[in-house]
Short mmCIF file of C-alpha atoms in Angstrom, two decimals:
data_model
loop_
_atom_site.label_atom_id
_atom_site.label_comp_id
_atom_site.label_asym_id
_atom_site.label_seq_id
_atom_site.Cartn_x
_atom_site.Cartn_y
_atom_site.Cartn_z
CA UNK A 48 27.00 18.50 12.45
CA UNK A 49 23.27 18.16 11.68
CA UNK A 50 23.46 21.19 9.38
CA UNK A 51 26.41 19.65 7.53
CA UNK A 52 24.60 16.35 7.05
CA UNK A 53 21.49 18.16 5.83
CA UNK A 54 23.48 20.19 3.31
CA UNK A 55 25.09 17.03 1.89
CA UNK A 56 21.87 15.04 1.71
CA UNK A 57 20.89 16.18 -1.83
CA UNK A 58 24.31 15.03 -3.14
CA UNK A 59 23.84 11.65 -1.45
CA UNK A 60 20.39 11.23 -3.01
CA UNK A 61 21.77 12.28 -6.39
CA UNK A 62 24.66 9.81 -6.41
CA UNK A 63 22.64 6.95 -4.96
CA UNK A 64 19.83 7.66 -7.41
CA UNK A 65 22.19 7.51 -10.40
CA UNK A 66 23.51 4.19 -9.13
CA UNK A 67 19.95 2.88 -8.74
CA UNK A 68 19.08 4.07 -12.25
CA UNK A 69 22.08 2.18 -13.63
CA UNK A 70 21.02 -0.94 -11.70
CA UNK A 71 17.46 -0.58 -12.98
CA UNK A 72 18.51 -0.58 -16.62
CA UNK A 73 20.52 -3.74 -16.03
CA UNK A 74 17.80 -5.73 -14.36
CA UNK A 75 17.33 -4.46 -10.78
CA UNK A 76 14.55 -1.83 -11.04
CA UNK A 77 13.23 -2.27 -7.49
CA UNK A 78 15.76 0.02 -5.82
CA UNK A 79 15.04 2.89 -8.19
CA UNK A 80 11.31 2.36 -7.67
CA UNK A 81 11.75 2.58 -3.89
CA UNK A 82 13.66 5.84 -4.29
CA UNK A 83 10.91 7.21 -6.55
CA UNK A 84 8.34 6.33 -3.89
CA UNK A 85 10.35 8.09 -1.21
CA UNK A 86 11.26 11.24 -3.14
CA UNK A 87 8.23 12.01 -5.31
CA UNK A 88 6.33 14.00 -2.64
CA UNK A 89 9.55 15.57 -1.27
CA UNK A 90 9.85 18.59 -3.57
CA UNK A 91 11.90 20.38 -0.92
CA UNK A 92 14.60 17.76 -1.58
CA UNK A 93 14.27 17.11 -5.31
CA UNK A 94 14.29 20.82 -6.19
CA UNK A 95 17.78 21.04 -4.67
CA UNK A 96 19.00 18.33 -7.01
CA UNK A 97 18.73 20.80 -9.90
CA UNK A 98 22.20 22.06 -8.93
CA UNK A 99 23.73 18.83 -10.25
CA UNK A 100 24.07 17.71 -13.91
CA UNK A 101 20.61 16.65 -15.18
CA UNK A 102 19.39 17.01 -11.59
CA UNK A 103 16.33 18.94 -12.71
CA UNK A 104 15.15 15.77 -14.46
CA UNK A 105 16.18 13.44 -11.65
CA UNK A 106 12.75 11.87 -11.09
CA UNK A 107 12.20 11.51 -14.83
CA UNK A 108 15.56 9.74 -15.19
CA UNK A 109 14.68 7.30 -12.42
CA UNK A 110 11.25 6.71 -13.98
CA UNK A 111 12.69 5.98 -17.44
CA UNK A 112 15.32 3.69 -15.91
CA UNK A 113 12.67 1.67 -14.05
CA UNK A 114 10.55 1.57 -17.22
CA UNK A 115 13.44 0.22 -19.28
CA UNK A 116 14.32 -2.30 -16.61
CA UNK A 117 10.76 -3.55 -16.21
CA UNK A 118 10.24 -3.85 -19.98
CA UNK A 119 13.54 -5.49 -20.85
CA UNK A 120 13.60 -7.95 -18.01
CA UNK A 121 9.95 -8.73 -17.30
CA UNK A 122 10.06 -11.87 -19.47
CA UNK A 123 13.19 -13.41 -17.97
CA UNK A 124 12.84 -16.43 -15.73
CA UNK A 125 13.51 -14.57 -12.51
CA UNK A 126 11.41 -11.48 -13.17
CA UNK A 127 8.51 -12.87 -15.12
CA UNK A 128 5.31 -11.03 -14.22
CA UNK A 129 2.01 -12.41 -15.40
CA UNK A 130 -1.54 -11.17 -15.11
CA UNK A 131 -3.41 -8.02 -15.93
CA UNK A 132 -5.98 -5.77 -14.28
CA UNK A 133 -9.11 -3.82 -15.26
CA UNK A 134 -7.12 -0.73 -14.30
CA UNK A 135 -4.83 -1.24 -17.31
CA UNK A 136 -7.44 -0.31 -19.91
CA UNK A 137 -8.73 2.83 -18.23
CA UNK A 138 -5.19 3.98 -17.39
CA UNK A 139 -4.18 3.68 -21.07
CA UNK A 140 -7.34 5.53 -22.08
CA UNK A 141 -6.47 8.34 -19.66
CA UNK A 142 -2.95 8.64 -21.08
CA UNK A 143 -4.06 8.88 -24.71
CA UNK A 144 -7.02 11.16 -24.02
CA UNK A 145 -4.91 13.56 -21.94
CA UNK A 146 -2.46 13.95 -24.82
CA UNK A 147 -5.35 14.35 -27.25
CA UNK A 148 -6.72 17.09 -24.99
CA UNK A 149 -3.35 18.88 -25.12
CA UNK A 150 -3.78 19.11 -28.91
CA UNK A 151 -7.36 20.33 -28.52
CA UNK A 152 -5.90 23.17 -26.47
CA UNK A 153 -3.43 24.03 -29.23
CA UNK A 154 -6.25 24.55 -31.71
CA UNK A 155 -8.38 26.48 -29.21
CA UNK A 156 -5.56 28.85 -28.22
CA UNK A 157 -4.45 29.30 -31.83
CA UNK A 158 -0.88 28.05 -31.61
CA UNK A 159 0.79 24.71 -32.35
CA UNK A 160 4.11 23.91 -30.71
CA UNK A 161 4.07 20.29 -29.45
CA UNK A 162 7.89 20.05 -29.34
CA UNK A 163 8.47 23.14 -27.21
CA UNK A 164 9.55 21.70 -23.87
CA UNK A 165 9.37 25.17 -22.31
CA UNK A 166 5.60 25.27 -22.85
CA UNK A 167 4.05 24.95 -19.36
CA UNK A 168 1.01 23.14 -20.77
CA UNK A 169 3.25 20.49 -22.33
CA UNK A 170 5.27 20.18 -19.12
CA UNK A 171 2.13 19.73 -17.02
CA UNK A 172 0.73 17.22 -19.50
CA UNK A 173 3.94 15.19 -19.33
CA UNK A 174 3.98 15.28 -15.52
CA UNK A 175 0.37 14.12 -15.33
CA UNK A 176 0.81 11.33 -17.89
CA UNK A 177 3.73 10.06 -15.84
CA UNK A 178 1.26 9.13 -13.06
CA UNK A 179 -0.65 6.37 -14.94
CA UNK A 180 2.67 5.43 -16.54
CA UNK A 181 4.07 4.90 -13.04
CA UNK A 182 1.12 2.62 -12.39
CA UNK A 183 2.23 0.33 -15.22
CA UNK A 184 5.87 0.56 -14.16
CA UNK A 185 5.03 -0.32 -10.58
CA UNK A 186 2.70 -3.15 -11.58
CA UNK A 187 5.33 -4.71 -13.82
CA UNK A 188 8.14 -4.30 -11.29
CA UNK A 189 6.29 -5.95 -8.40
CA UNK A 190 6.76 -9.71 -8.75
CA UNK A 191 5.57 -10.96 -5.38
CA UNK A 192 4.39 -9.90 -1.94
CA UNK A 193 7.94 -9.36 -0.72
CA UNK A 194 8.44 -6.71 -3.41
CA UNK A 195 5.13 -5.12 -2.41
CA UNK A 196 6.10 -5.00 1.24
CA UNK A 197 9.40 -3.25 0.44
CA UNK A 198 7.62 -0.67 -1.71
CA UNK A 199 5.07 -0.15 1.06
CA UNK A 200 7.89 0.63 3.49
CA UNK A 201 9.31 3.21 1.05
CA UNK A 202 5.89 4.87 0.73
CA UNK A 203 5.45 4.93 4.51
CA UNK A 204 8.86 6.57 4.79
CA UNK A 205 7.77 9.28 2.34
CA UNK A 206 4.53 9.84 4.27
CA UNK A 207 6.54 10.08 7.50
CA UNK A 208 8.81 12.80 6.08
CA UNK A 209 5.83 14.80 4.77
CA UNK A 210 4.20 14.42 8.16
CA UNK A 211 7.36 15.53 9.99
CA UNK A 212 7.79 18.72 7.98
CA UNK A 213 4.08 19.53 8.08
CA UNK A 214 3.85 18.94 11.83
CA UNK A 215 6.81 21.25 12.44
CA UNK A 216 5.27 23.99 10.30
CA UNK A 217 1.89 23.59 12.02
CA UNK A 218 3.64 24.36 15.32
CA UNK A 219 5.60 27.29 13.85
CA UNK A 220 2.63 28.86 12.01
CA UNK A 221 -0.29 27.97 14.23
CA UNK A 222 -3.36 30.03 13.37
CA UNK A 223 -5.80 30.68 10.55
CA UNK A 224 -4.01 33.70 9.13
CA UNK A 225 -0.51 32.19 9.18
CA UNK A 226 -1.59 28.85 7.71
CA UNK A 227 -0.78 30.12 4.21
CA UNK A 228 2.91 29.65 5.09
CA UNK A 229 2.45 25.90 5.57
CA UNK A 230 3.60 24.01 2.48
CA UNK A 231 4.84 20.76 3.98
CA UNK A 232 7.40 19.33 1.55
CA UNK A 233 5.58 20.56 -1.57
CA UNK A 234 7.22 24.00 -1.92
CA UNK A 235 4.81 25.41 -4.53
CA UNK A 236 1.52 24.14 -3.06
CA UNK A 237 -0.44 25.37 -0.05
CA UNK A 238 -2.13 24.14 3.13
CA UNK A 239 -5.24 22.85 1.34
CA UNK A 240 -3.14 20.60 -0.88
CA UNK A 241 -1.02 19.43 2.06
CA UNK A 242 -4.19 18.53 3.98
CA UNK A 243 -5.49 16.63 0.94
CA UNK A 244 -2.32 14.55 0.74
CA UNK A 245 -2.42 13.75 4.46
CA UNK A 246 -6.08 12.80 4.78
CA UNK A 247 -6.09 10.79 1.56
CA UNK A 248 -3.30 8.40 2.51
CA UNK A 249 -4.22 8.38 6.19
CA UNK A 250 -7.11 6.11 5.15
CA UNK A 251 -4.63 3.41 4.18
CA UNK A 252 -2.67 3.92 7.40
CA UNK A 253 -5.87 3.37 9.39
CA UNK A 254 -6.69 0.18 7.51
CA UNK A 255 -3.18 -1.13 8.13
CA UNK A 256 -3.39 -0.18 11.82
CA UNK A 257 -6.52 -2.27 12.27
CA UNK A 258 -4.90 -5.28 10.59
CA UNK A 259 -1.22 -5.56 11.54
CA UNK A 260 -0.20 -7.61 14.56
CA UNK A 261 3.41 -6.49 15.01
CA UNK A 262 3.51 -4.12 17.99
CA UNK A 263 6.31 -1.93 16.64
CA UNK A 264 4.64 -1.38 13.25
CA UNK A 265 1.27 -0.85 14.92
CA UNK A 266 2.84 1.78 17.18
CA UNK A 267 4.43 3.58 14.22
CA UNK A 268 1.14 3.57 12.34
CA UNK A 269 -0.74 4.82 15.41
CA UNK A 270 1.74 7.68 15.84
CA UNK A 271 1.44 8.64 12.17
CA UNK A 272 -2.37 8.58 12.31
CA UNK A 273 -2.48 10.74 15.45
CA UNK A 274 0.04 13.17 13.98
CA UNK A 275 -1.90 13.29 10.68
CA UNK A 276 -5.14 14.10 12.48
CA UNK A 277 -3.42 16.92 14.35
CA UNK A 278 -2.06 18.34 11.09
CA UNK A 279 -5.45 18.10 9.36
CA UNK A 280 -7.14 19.96 12.23
CA UNK A 281 -4.67 22.84 12.25
CA UNK A 282 -4.23 23.16 8.49
CA UNK A 283 -7.74 24.67 8.59
CA UNK A 284 -8.86 23.14 5.29
CA UNK A 285 -12.64 22.85 5.22
CA UNK A 286 -12.51 20.42 2.32
CA UNK A 287 -10.16 18.20 4.32
CA UNK A 288 -12.53 18.29 7.31
CA UNK A 289 -15.44 17.02 5.21
CA UNK A 290 -13.38 14.40 3.35
CA UNK A 291 -11.71 13.09 6.51
CA UNK A 292 -15.03 12.76 8.33
CA UNK A 293 -16.57 10.84 5.44
CA UNK A 294 -13.54 8.56 5.17
CA UNK A 295 -13.69 7.76 8.88
CA UNK A 296 -17.43 7.10 8.61
CA UNK A 297 -16.61 4.53 5.92
CA UNK A 298 -14.30 2.72 8.33
CA UNK A 299 -16.93 2.95 11.04
CA UNK A 300 -19.52 1.30 8.82
CA UNK A 301 -17.23 -1.38 7.37
CA UNK A 302 -14.67 -2.23 10.06
CA UNK A 303 -15.12 -0.56 13.49
CA UNK A 304 -18.64 0.54 14.39
CA UNK A 305 -17.35 2.11 17.61
CA UNK A 306 -15.74 4.86 15.47
CA UNK A 307 -19.22 6.10 14.58
CA UNK A 308 -19.85 7.28 18.15
CA UNK A 309 -17.21 10.07 18.25
CA UNK A 310 -17.88 10.92 14.59
CA UNK A 311 -21.59 11.47 15.24
CA UNK A 312 -20.76 13.36 18.42
CA UNK A 313 -18.46 15.72 16.48
CA UNK A 314 -21.09 16.20 13.78
CA UNK A 315 -23.74 17.14 16.33
CA UNK A 316 -21.61 18.98 18.87
CA UNK A 317 -18.77 20.42 16.81
CA UNK A 318 -19.21 23.80 18.51
CA UNK A 319 -18.29 22.07 21.78
CA UNK A 320 -15.63 19.54 20.79
CA UNK A 321 -13.62 21.37 18.13
CA UNK A 322 -10.98 24.03 18.96
CA UNK A 323 -12.18 27.66 18.66
CA UNK A 324 -9.93 28.37 15.67
CA UNK A 325 -11.40 25.39 13.81
CA UNK A 326 -14.93 26.56 14.58
CA UNK A 327 -14.04 29.99 13.28
CA UNK A 328 -12.63 28.51 10.08
CA UNK A 329 -15.77 26.45 9.47
CA UNK A 330 -18.06 29.44 9.95
CA UNK A 331 -15.94 31.66 7.68
CA UNK A 332 -17.98 30.51 4.67
CA UNK A 333 -20.42 33.34 5.30
CA UNK A 334 -19.97 36.76 6.88
CA UNK A 335 -21.95 38.10 9.82
CA UNK A 336 -24.35 39.75 7.36
CA UNK A 337 -25.11 36.37 5.77
CA UNK A 338 -23.13 36.98 2.56
CA UNK A 339 -20.56 34.59 1.15
CA UNK A 340 -16.99 35.39 2.20
CA UNK A 341 -14.53 36.31 -0.55
CA UNK A 342 -13.03 32.88 -1.33
CA UNK A 343 -16.46 31.22 -1.47
CA UNK A 344 -17.83 34.03 -3.64
CA UNK A 345 -14.86 33.70 -6.01
CA UNK A 346 -15.56 30.00 -6.38
CA UNK A 347 -19.18 30.68 -7.32
CA UNK A 348 -18.08 33.18 -9.97
CA UNK A 349 -15.46 30.89 -11.48
CA UNK A 350 -17.87 27.92 -11.52
CA UNK A 351 -20.38 30.03 -13.44
CA UNK A 352 -17.68 31.00 -15.94
CA UNK A 353 -16.62 27.37 -16.26
CA UNK A 354 -20.16 26.21 -16.93
CA UNK A 355 -20.69 28.81 -19.64
CA UNK A 356 -17.45 27.80 -21.34
CA UNK A 357 -18.33 24.11 -21.05
CA UNK A 358 -21.67 24.66 -22.80
CA UNK A 359 -19.76 26.04 -25.77
CA UNK A 360 -17.52 22.95 -26.00
CA UNK A 361 -19.40 20.12 -24.26
CA UNK A 362 -17.85 17.04 -25.88
CA UNK A 363 -14.08 17.59 -25.65
CA UNK A 364 -13.75 20.91 -23.83
CA UNK A 365 -11.28 23.67 -24.63
CA UNK A 366 -8.16 21.58 -24.03
CA UNK A 367 -5.81 20.48 -21.28
CA UNK A 368 -4.86 23.31 -18.89
CA UNK A 369 -6.39 25.99 -21.13
CA UNK A 370 -8.69 27.61 -18.54
CA UNK A 371 -5.81 29.30 -16.73
CA UNK A 372 -4.71 30.87 -20.04
CA UNK A 373 -8.05 32.66 -20.52
CA UNK A 374 -7.73 35.26 -17.77
CA UNK A 375 -10.78 34.09 -15.84
CA UNK A 376 -11.39 34.87 -12.17
CA UNK A 377 -8.94 33.12 -9.82
CA UNK A 378 -7.16 31.49 -12.78
CA UNK A 379 -8.46 28.06 -11.79
CA UNK A 380 -11.83 26.37 -11.39
CA UNK A 381 -11.15 25.32 -7.76
CA UNK A 382 -13.05 22.11 -8.50
CA UNK A 383 -11.63 19.21 -10.50
CA UNK A 384 -15.05 18.25 -11.87
CA UNK A 385 -15.61 21.71 -13.36
CA UNK A 386 -12.00 21.77 -14.52
CA UNK A 387 -12.33 18.49 -16.39
CA UNK A 388 -15.72 19.46 -17.84
CA UNK A 389 -14.51 22.78 -19.17
CA UNK A 390 -11.10 21.55 -20.40
CA UNK A 391 -11.80 17.94 -21.43
CA UNK A 392 -15.54 17.87 -21.81
CA UNK A 393 -18.04 15.14 -20.99
CA UNK A 394 -15.67 12.53 -22.42
CA UNK A 395 -12.92 13.59 -20.02
CA UNK A 396 -15.25 13.53 -17.01
CA UNK A 397 -16.50 10.04 -17.91
CA UNK A 398 -12.89 8.83 -18.10
CA UNK A 399 -12.03 10.40 -14.72
CA UNK A 400 -15.08 8.91 -13.01
CA UNK A 401 -14.34 5.55 -14.64
CA UNK A 402 -10.82 5.62 -13.19
CA UNK A 403 -12.25 6.28 -9.73
CA UNK A 404 -14.88 3.55 -10.10
CA UNK A 405 -12.37 0.94 -11.28
CA UNK A 406 -10.01 1.87 -8.43
CA UNK A 407 -12.83 1.39 -5.89
CA UNK A 408 -13.95 -1.91 -7.44
CA UNK A 409 -10.41 -3.32 -7.45
CA UNK A 410 -9.84 -2.25 -3.84
CA UNK A 411 -13.10 -3.86 -2.76
CA UNK A 412 -12.29 -7.04 -4.70
CA UNK A 413 -8.97 -7.34 -2.89
CA UNK A 414 -10.68 -6.79 0.45
CA UNK A 415 -13.12 -9.60 -0.29
CA UNK A 416 -10.71 -12.04 -1.98
CA UNK A 417 -7.33 -11.27 -0.41
CA UNK A 418 -5.63 -14.34 1.06
CA UNK A 419 -4.05 -12.60 4.07
CA UNK A 420 -4.90 -9.76 6.43
CA UNK A 421 -2.38 -7.29 5.01
CA UNK A 422 -3.73 -7.74 1.49
CA UNK A 423 -7.27 -7.22 2.74
CA UNK A 424 -6.16 -4.12 4.65
CA UNK A 425 -4.57 -2.57 1.55
CA UNK A 426 -7.76 -3.31 -0.39
CA UNK A 427 -10.17 -1.82 2.12
CA UNK A 428 -7.84 1.13 2.78
CA UNK A 429 -7.63 1.96 -0.91
CA UNK A 430 -11.42 2.34 -1.22
CA UNK A 431 -11.82 5.30 1.22
CA UNK A 432 -8.51 6.70 -0.08
CA UNK A 433 -10.18 7.12 -3.48
CA UNK A 434 -13.42 8.40 -1.93
CA UNK A 435 -11.54 11.01 0.11
CA UNK A 436 -9.64 12.05 -3.03
CA UNK A 437 -12.92 12.57 -4.86
CA UNK A 438 -14.32 14.71 -2.02
CA UNK A 439 -11.10 16.74 -1.74
CA UNK A 440 -11.39 17.55 -5.44
CA UNK A 441 -14.81 19.09 -5.01
CA UNK A 442 -13.00 22.10 -3.56
CA UNK A 443 -9.84 22.29 -5.62
CA UNK A 444 -7.43 20.57 -7.98
CA UNK A 445 -5.83 17.73 -6.02
CA UNK A 446 -5.84 15.24 -8.92
CA UNK A 447 -3.35 16.55 -11.43
CA UNK A 448 -0.45 17.48 -9.11
CA UNK A 449 2.02 14.59 -9.27
CA UNK A 450 3.25 15.14 -5.71
CA UNK A 451 -0.27 14.57 -4.39
CA UNK A 452 -1.40 11.72 -6.66
CA UNK A 453 1.73 9.61 -7.13
CA UNK A 454 0.94 7.34 -4.18
CA UNK A 455 -2.63 6.92 -5.40
CA UNK A 456 -1.35 5.36 -8.62
CA UNK A 457 1.29 3.31 -6.81
CA UNK A 458 -1.32 1.95 -4.41
CA UNK A 459 -3.51 1.20 -7.43
CA UNK A 460 -0.62 -0.87 -8.83
CA UNK A 461 -0.15 -2.64 -5.48
CA UNK A 462 -3.86 -3.48 -5.30
CA UNK A 463 -3.91 -4.65 -8.91
CA UNK A 464 -0.83 -6.82 -8.45
CA UNK A 465 -2.21 -8.37 -5.25
CA UNK A 466 -5.43 -9.17 -7.07
CA UNK A 467 -3.44 -11.09 -9.68
CA UNK A 468 -1.36 -12.84 -7.03
CA UNK A 469 -4.44 -13.93 -5.08
CA UNK A 470 -6.51 -14.91 -8.12
CA UNK A 471 -7.63 -18.56 -7.98
CA UNK A 472 -5.17 -20.78 -9.90
CA UNK A 473 -6.39 -23.14 -12.64
CA UNK A 474 -8.07 -26.14 -11.08
CA UNK A 475 -5.71 -29.10 -10.89
CA UNK A 476 -5.99 -32.27 -8.85
CA UNK A 477 -3.99 -32.37 -5.61
CA UNK A 478 -2.71 -28.78 -6.07
CA UNK A 479 -3.83 -26.77 -3.02
CA UNK A 480 -3.63 -22.97 -3.07
CA UNK A 481 -0.38 -21.72 -1.51
CA UNK A 482 -0.12 -17.92 -1.33
CA UNK A 483 3.27 -16.28 -1.27
CA UNK A 484 4.28 -15.24 2.26
CA UNK A 485 4.78 -11.69 3.53
CA UNK A 486 8.39 -11.59 4.66
#
C-alpha cells in the first residue's frame, strides 16, 4: 500500500500543481507559492514529474503563474501590497549583471547563441536568475502576517522532508567512505551541499525554537534541530562543521550565553567530545607526513589557476559559468568567492557581498524593530543564516544551486515584507499602532 501511494505521489503533485497554477493566474497565487516552497528542494520528486506533459518545466510553470498572479492582482483592493525594501535594488542589480555576465562569457568563449535553450550556461543562468525573481514574487504575494505564517509552514515542511531523507541515508551509509552516496533529496548534489542546506536553515529553526510558546511547534522545532545536528555530524563536511559552530556562537552571543559553554568545550576538547570518525575527518586535511591530502591540494591548485585568470580579466571576469568550460583542475573553483572573481570580476564580487550585507542589515532591523516575538525571531535567525551561507561558500559553490538557495531568497522576502508591515505608520492623532495578528 505504501509503495502504491509513493508511486502515485508525483501524479498527485502534478495535477494539484496545475490546479494551483490556474488559480494563481486568476488571483489566488498563494497556493502555488506554497507548493513552490515545498517542492523546490525536493529534486527526487520534481525530477519524476518529467514523465508528464511539460512536467520537466513544472517549477518554472508554477513560478510564472505566481508571477502573473502577483502582477495582475497586486493593485486590487483585496491584494494591494505596498512598501518596498533595500533588497529590491540589489536583487535587480544581481539579475541584470548575471545576464550581462552570460554575454561576457559568449565573447570570451567565441560563440554567440543566446536563444539556444540547450546551452547549459543559459540554463544555469536562467535557474539562478529565478532566485532573486522568486524574492520579488514572494514579496508581492505576501500581504499580511497570516500569509507569511502559511508560507513558513510550507518551508518547514520542505525542510522536514529533506531532513527525513537525509537522516535515513545517514543511517544507511554511515561512515566517511560511504558518505559520497548521501544526496538527501537533491539527486545531483553531494554530502557537502546537503550539509550546507541543513546548517544554513537550521539557524532559523533555532531562532524560532527560542521564541515560540506553543508546545507542539516547539517540540517539532526541537526534533528538527536535533535531527539536523545529527545529520551535520555524520555528513562529515568540514565546511559545515566550521559554519555551524560559528552560527551557534552567534546565537550564544546574542540570545543564549549558556550555549557558549558547550561550544567552547568542543573547540578546546574536540578530540574528547567528538566521535572518532568525525575526528578522523577533521584531521584528513593533512597526511601523516604533513602534506596536504588530495582534495585540499586540488583546491590550492584550482585557486591558483583562478587567481591567474582573474588577473587577466579583473573588472568583469571571463563570464558566467565559463571556468568549467576551460578544462581547469577539478572543473570548479570550490570557493564561491574565487568563482565570482574569475567569472564576474570585482564588480560581481561587490554585488554578491552587497547582497549579503543588505540581507544581514534587513534581518537585524527586523530583530530590533519587529512588533512581535515571531517577527523578531525570523529577523535574528536570518542573520546567522546568511553568515553560515557565506562560510559554507568558502569551501564550495553553495550559492548558485537553486535547490540550496531558494529558501534564502524566500526568507529574504519574508524579512523584507515584515519590515514593511512593522514600519511606523504616518503620525496621526489618536491613531495607535495596531500590528496585524499572527493567526
